[in-house]
mmCIF file with all atom_site columns, C-alpha atoms in Angstrom:
data_model
loop_
_atom_site.group_PDB
_atom_site.id
_atom_site.type_symbol
_atom_site.label_atom_id
_atom_site.label_alt_id
_atom_site.label_comp_id
_atom_site.label_asym_id
_atom_site.label_entity_id
_atom_site.label_seq_id
_atom_site.pdbx_PDB_ins_code
_atom_site.Cartn_x
_atom_site.Cartn_y
_atom_site.Cartn_z
_atom_site.occupancy
_atom_site.B_iso_or_equiv
_atom_site.pdbx_formal_charge
_atom_site.auth_seq_id
_atom_site.auth_comp_id
_atom_site.auth_asym_id
_atom_site.auth_atom_id
_atom_site.pdbx_PDB_model_num
ATOM 1  C CA . UNK A 1 1  ? 0.058   0.072  0.320   1.00 43.00 ? 26  UNK A CA 1
ATOM 2  C CA . UNK A 1 2  ? 1.290   3.307  -1.089  1.00 46.00 ? 27  UNK A CA 1
ATOM 3  C CA . UNK A 1 3  ? 1.658   6.273  1.720   1.00 46.00 ? 28  UNK A CA 1
ATOM 4  C CA . UNK A 1 4  ? -0.804  8.083  -0.567  1.00 56.00 ? 29  UNK A CA 1
ATOM 5  C CA . UNK A 1 5  ? -3.840  5.841  0.042   1.00 66.00 ? 30  UNK A CA 1
ATOM 6  C CA . UNK A 1 6  ? -6.889  7.236  1.249   1.00 72.00 ? 31  UNK A CA 1
ATOM 7  C CA . UNK A 1 7  ? -8.153  4.914  4.134   1.00 79.00 ? 32  UNK A CA 1
ATOM 8  C CA . UNK A 1 8  ? -11.735 4.590  3.759   1.00 81.00 ? 33  UNK A CA 1
ATOM 9  C CA . UNK A 1 9  ? -13.424 5.653  7.620   1.00 93.00 ? 34  UNK A CA 1
ATOM 10 C CA . UNK A 1 10 ? -16.959 5.582  8.526   1.00 96.00 ? 35  UNK A CA 1
ATOM 11 C CA . UNK A 1 11 ? -18.519 6.868  4.976   1.00 96.00 ? 36  UNK A CA 1
ATOM 12 C CA . UNK A 1 12 ? -16.977 4.027  3.483   1.00 96.00 ? 37  UNK A CA 1
ATOM 13 C CA . UNK A 1 13 ? -18.055 1.623  5.867   1.00 96.00 ? 38  UNK A CA 1
ATOM 14 C CA . UNK A 1 14 ? -21.969 3.232  5.102   1.00 97.00 ? 39  UNK A CA 1
ATOM 15 C CA . UNK A 1 15 ? -21.192 3.087  1.917   1.00 97.00 ? 40  UNK A CA 1
ATOM 16 C CA . UNK A 1 16 ? -20.276 -0.799 1.388   1.00 96.00 ? 41  UNK A CA 1
ATOM 17 C CA . UNK A 1 17 ? -23.134 -1.439 3.825   1.00 97.00 ? 42  UNK A CA 1
ATOM 18 C CA . UNK A 1 18 ? -25.665 -0.219 1.129   1.00 97.00 ? 43  UNK A CA 1
ATOM 19 C CA . UNK A 1 19 ? -24.306 -1.639 -1.702  1.00 97.00 ? 44  UNK A CA 1
ATOM 20 C CA . UNK A 1 20 ? -24.527 -5.355 -0.028  1.00 97.00 ? 45  UNK A CA 1
ATOM 21 C CA . UNK A 1 21 ? -28.361 -4.333 1.007   1.00 97.00 ? 46  UNK A CA 1
ATOM 22 C CA . UNK A 1 22 ? -30.057 -6.691 -1.880  1.00 96.00 ? 47  UNK A CA 1
ATOM 23 C CA . UNK A 1 23 ? -33.206 -4.120 -1.205  1.00 96.00 ? 48  UNK A CA 1
ATOM 24 C CA . UNK A 1 24 ? -30.616 -0.982 -2.312  1.00 98.00 ? 49  UNK A CA 1
ATOM 25 C CA . UNK A 1 25 ? -30.389 -3.324 -5.114  1.00 97.00 ? 50  UNK A CA 1
ATOM 26 C CA . UNK A 1 26 ? -33.809 -3.338 -5.762  1.00 96.00 ? 51  UNK A CA 1
ATOM 27 C CA . UNK A 1 27 ? -34.082 0.149  -5.640  1.00 97.00 ? 52  UNK A CA 1
ATOM 28 C CA . UNK A 1 28 ? -31.529 0.906  -8.324  1.00 97.00 ? 53  UNK A CA 1
ATOM 29 C CA . UNK A 1 29 ? -33.298 -1.851 -10.700 1.00 96.00 ? 54  UNK A CA 1
ATOM 30 C CA . UNK A 1 30 ? -36.689 0.192  -9.956  1.00 94.00 ? 55  UNK A CA 1
ATOM 31 C CA . UNK A 1 31 ? -34.668 3.580  -10.266 1.00 95.00 ? 56  UNK A CA 1
ATOM 32 C CA . UNK A 1 32 ? -33.208 2.233  -13.804 1.00 94.00 ? 57  UNK A CA 1
ATOM 33 C CA . UNK A 1 33 ? -37.011 1.270  -15.259 1.00 95.00 ? 58  UNK A CA 1
ATOM 34 C CA . UNK A 1 34 ? -38.168 4.354  -14.468 1.00 94.00 ? 59  UNK A CA 1
ATOM 35 C CA . UNK A 1 35 ? -35.341 6.555  -15.940 1.00 94.00 ? 60  UNK A CA 1
ATOM 36 C CA . UNK A 1 36 ? -35.301 4.644  -18.759 1.00 94.00 ? 61  UNK A CA 1
ATOM 37 C CA . UNK A 1 37 ? -38.748 3.524  -19.287 1.00 95.00 ? 62  UNK A CA 1
ATOM 38 C CA . UNK A 1 38 ? -37.972 0.046  -19.395 1.00 93.00 ? 63  UNK A CA 1
ATOM 39 C CA . UNK A 1 39 ? -40.740 -2.282 -18.767 1.00 94.00 ? 64  UNK A CA 1
ATOM 40 C CA . UNK A 1 40 ? -40.252 -4.792 -15.810 1.00 92.00 ? 65  UNK A CA 1
ATOM 41 C CA . UNK A 1 41 ? -40.049 -8.017 -17.840 1.00 92.00 ? 66  UNK A CA 1
ATOM 42 C CA . UNK A 1 42 ? -36.667 -6.345 -19.859 1.00 92.00 ? 67  UNK A CA 1
ATOM 43 C CA . UNK A 1 43 ? -35.253 -5.442 -16.514 1.00 89.00 ? 68  UNK A CA 1
ATOM 44 C CA . UNK A 1 44 ? -36.210 -7.486 -13.397 1.00 93.00 ? 69  UNK A CA 1
ATOM 45 C CA . UNK A 1 45 ? -35.888 -7.331 -10.221 1.00 93.00 ? 70  UNK A CA 1
ATOM 46 C CA . UNK A 1 46 ? -32.579 -8.592 -8.695  1.00 92.00 ? 71  UNK A CA 1
ATOM 47 C CA . UNK A 1 47 ? -30.787 -6.918 -12.176 1.00 91.00 ? 72  UNK A CA 1
ATOM 48 C CA . UNK A 1 48 ? -28.322 -4.775 -9.757  1.00 94.00 ? 73  UNK A CA 1
ATOM 49 C CA . UNK A 1 49 ? -25.785 -6.852 -7.911  1.00 96.00 ? 74  UNK A CA 1
ATOM 50 C CA . UNK A 1 50 ? -23.271 -5.993 -4.817  1.00 97.00 ? 75  UNK A CA 1
ATOM 51 C CA . UNK A 1 51 ? -20.560 -5.151 -7.351  1.00 97.00 ? 76  UNK A CA 1
ATOM 52 C CA . UNK A 1 52 ? -22.735 -2.819 -9.778  1.00 96.00 ? 77  UNK A CA 1
ATOM 53 C CA . UNK A 1 53 ? -24.603 -1.205 -7.053  1.00 97.00 ? 78  UNK A CA 1
ATOM 54 C CA . UNK A 1 54 ? -20.779 -0.572 -6.181  1.00 97.00 ? 79  UNK A CA 1
ATOM 55 C CA . UNK A 1 55 ? -19.784 0.428  -9.459  1.00 97.00 ? 80  UNK A CA 1
ATOM 56 C CA . UNK A 1 56 ? -22.904 2.855  -9.910  1.00 97.00 ? 81  UNK A CA 1
ATOM 57 C CA . UNK A 1 57 ? -22.353 4.574  -6.295  1.00 98.00 ? 82  UNK A CA 1
ATOM 58 C CA . UNK A 1 58 ? -18.671 5.407  -7.369  1.00 98.00 ? 83  UNK A CA 1
ATOM 59 C CA . UNK A 1 59 ? -19.567 6.953  -9.653  1.00 98.00 ? 84  UNK A CA 1
ATOM 60 C CA . UNK A 1 60 ? -22.579 8.606  -8.528  1.00 98.00 ? 85  UNK A CA 1
ATOM 61 C CA . UNK A 1 61 ? -20.200 10.226 -6.479  1.00 98.00 ? 86  UNK A CA 1
ATOM 62 C CA . UNK A 1 62 ? -17.781 10.673 -8.805  1.00 98.00 ? 87  UNK A CA 1
ATOM 63 C CA . UNK A 1 63 ? -14.575 8.435  -6.547  1.00 97.00 ? 88  UNK A CA 1
ATOM 64 C CA . UNK A 1 64 ? -13.014 5.811  -7.993  1.00 97.00 ? 89  UNK A CA 1
ATOM 65 C CA . UNK A 1 65 ? -13.094 4.038  -4.406  1.00 95.00 ? 90  UNK A CA 1
ATOM 66 C CA . UNK A 1 66 ? -15.519 4.050  -1.498  1.00 94.00 ? 91  UNK A CA 1
ATOM 67 C CA . UNK A 1 67 ? -12.363 4.791  0.651   1.00 94.00 ? 92  UNK A CA 1
ATOM 68 C CA . UNK A 1 68 ? -12.048 7.814  -1.272  1.00 96.00 ? 93  UNK A CA 1
ATOM 69 C CA . UNK A 1 69 ? -15.700 9.579  -0.150  1.00 97.00 ? 94  UNK A CA 1
ATOM 70 C CA . UNK A 1 70 ? -13.895 10.134 3.544   1.00 96.00 ? 95  UNK A CA 1
ATOM 71 C CA . UNK A 1 71 ? -12.044 12.385 2.293   1.00 95.00 ? 96  UNK A CA 1
ATOM 72 C CA . UNK A 1 72 ? -13.988 14.494 0.134   1.00 96.00 ? 97  UNK A CA 1
ATOM 73 C CA . UNK A 1 73 ? -17.102 16.561 0.820   1.00 96.00 ? 98  UNK A CA 1
ATOM 74 C CA . UNK A 1 74 ? -18.891 16.665 -1.681  1.00 98.00 ? 99  UNK A CA 1
ATOM 75 C CA . UNK A 1 75 ? -18.949 13.141 -2.445  1.00 98.00 ? 100 UNK A CA 1
ATOM 76 C CA . UNK A 1 76 ? -19.787 13.032 0.976   1.00 97.00 ? 101 UNK A CA 1
ATOM 77 C CA . UNK A 1 77 ? -22.520 15.346 0.530   1.00 98.00 ? 102 UNK A CA 1
ATOM 78 C CA . UNK A 1 78 ? -23.645 12.879 -2.514  1.00 98.00 ? 103 UNK A CA 1
ATOM 79 C CA . UNK A 1 79 ? -23.410 9.638  -0.218  1.00 98.00 ? 104 UNK A CA 1
ATOM 80 C CA . UNK A 1 80 ? -25.992 11.225 2.205   1.00 98.00 ? 105 UNK A CA 1
ATOM 81 C CA . UNK A 1 81 ? -28.217 12.366 -0.346  1.00 98.00 ? 106 UNK A CA 1
ATOM 82 C CA . UNK A 1 82 ? -28.557 9.083  -1.777  1.00 98.00 ? 107 UNK A CA 1
ATOM 83 C CA . UNK A 1 83 ? -29.006 7.559  1.622   1.00 98.00 ? 108 UNK A CA 1
ATOM 84 C CA . UNK A 1 84 ? -32.129 10.319 1.679   1.00 98.00 ? 109 UNK A CA 1
ATOM 85 C CA . UNK A 1 85 ? -33.760 9.325  -1.062  1.00 97.00 ? 110 UNK A CA 1
ATOM 86 C CA . UNK A 1 86 ? -32.967 5.590  -0.800  1.00 98.00 ? 111 UNK A CA 1
ATOM 87 C CA . UNK A 1 87 ? -34.897 5.992  2.914   1.00 97.00 ? 112 UNK A CA 1
ATOM 88 C CA . UNK A 1 88 ? -37.578 7.929  1.029   1.00 97.00 ? 113 UNK A CA 1
ATOM 89 C CA . UNK A 1 89 ? -38.308 4.607  -1.361  1.00 96.00 ? 114 UNK A CA 1
ATOM 90 C CA . UNK A 1 90 ? -38.070 2.439  1.380   1.00 96.00 ? 115 UNK A CA 1
ATOM 91 C CA . UNK A 1 91 ? -40.770 4.247  3.389   1.00 95.00 ? 116 UNK A CA 1
ATOM 92 C CA . UNK A 1 92 ? -42.988 4.392  0.370   1.00 94.00 ? 117 UNK A CA 1
ATOM 93 C CA . UNK A 1 93 ? -42.507 0.510  -0.199  1.00 92.00 ? 118 UNK A CA 1
ATOM 94 C CA . UNK A 1 94 ? -43.929 0.438  3.165   1.00 90.00 ? 119 UNK A CA 1
ATOM 95 C CA . UNK A 1 95 ? -46.681 2.839  2.986   1.00 90.00 ? 120 UNK A CA 1
ATOM 96 C CA . UNK A 1 96 ? -48.031 1.062  -0.050  1.00 89.00 ? 121 UNK A CA 1
ATOM 97 C CA . UNK A 1 97 ? -47.377 -2.537 1.444   1.00 84.00 ? 122 UNK A CA 1
ATOM 98 C CA . UNK A 1 98 ? -44.481 -3.861 -0.729  1.00 73.00 ? 123 UNK A CA 1
ATOM 99 C CA . UNK A 1 99 ? -41.758 -3.891 1.908   1.00 61.00 ? 124 UNK A CA 1
#
């Protein structure tokens, strides 16, 4: 490991836990279907693997590694927004009796 490597902390752990949550993958499935007007038959639930979720999250946060989120204010703000949007989706799912 080089001396320049950034070590991940609490934010990197939050991001990792989010990406391994199967419900977050379902959220991304539904989000992508809605954004691209794709029917569920073409993109069924379960399409996003934990690796896909991690790739998506790094892209959305503008980082190459989740560890960078702890050292990048804009990436941390984006992670907070992603978690807030996901939490809102979960509440809506429960309210609709889907969860």
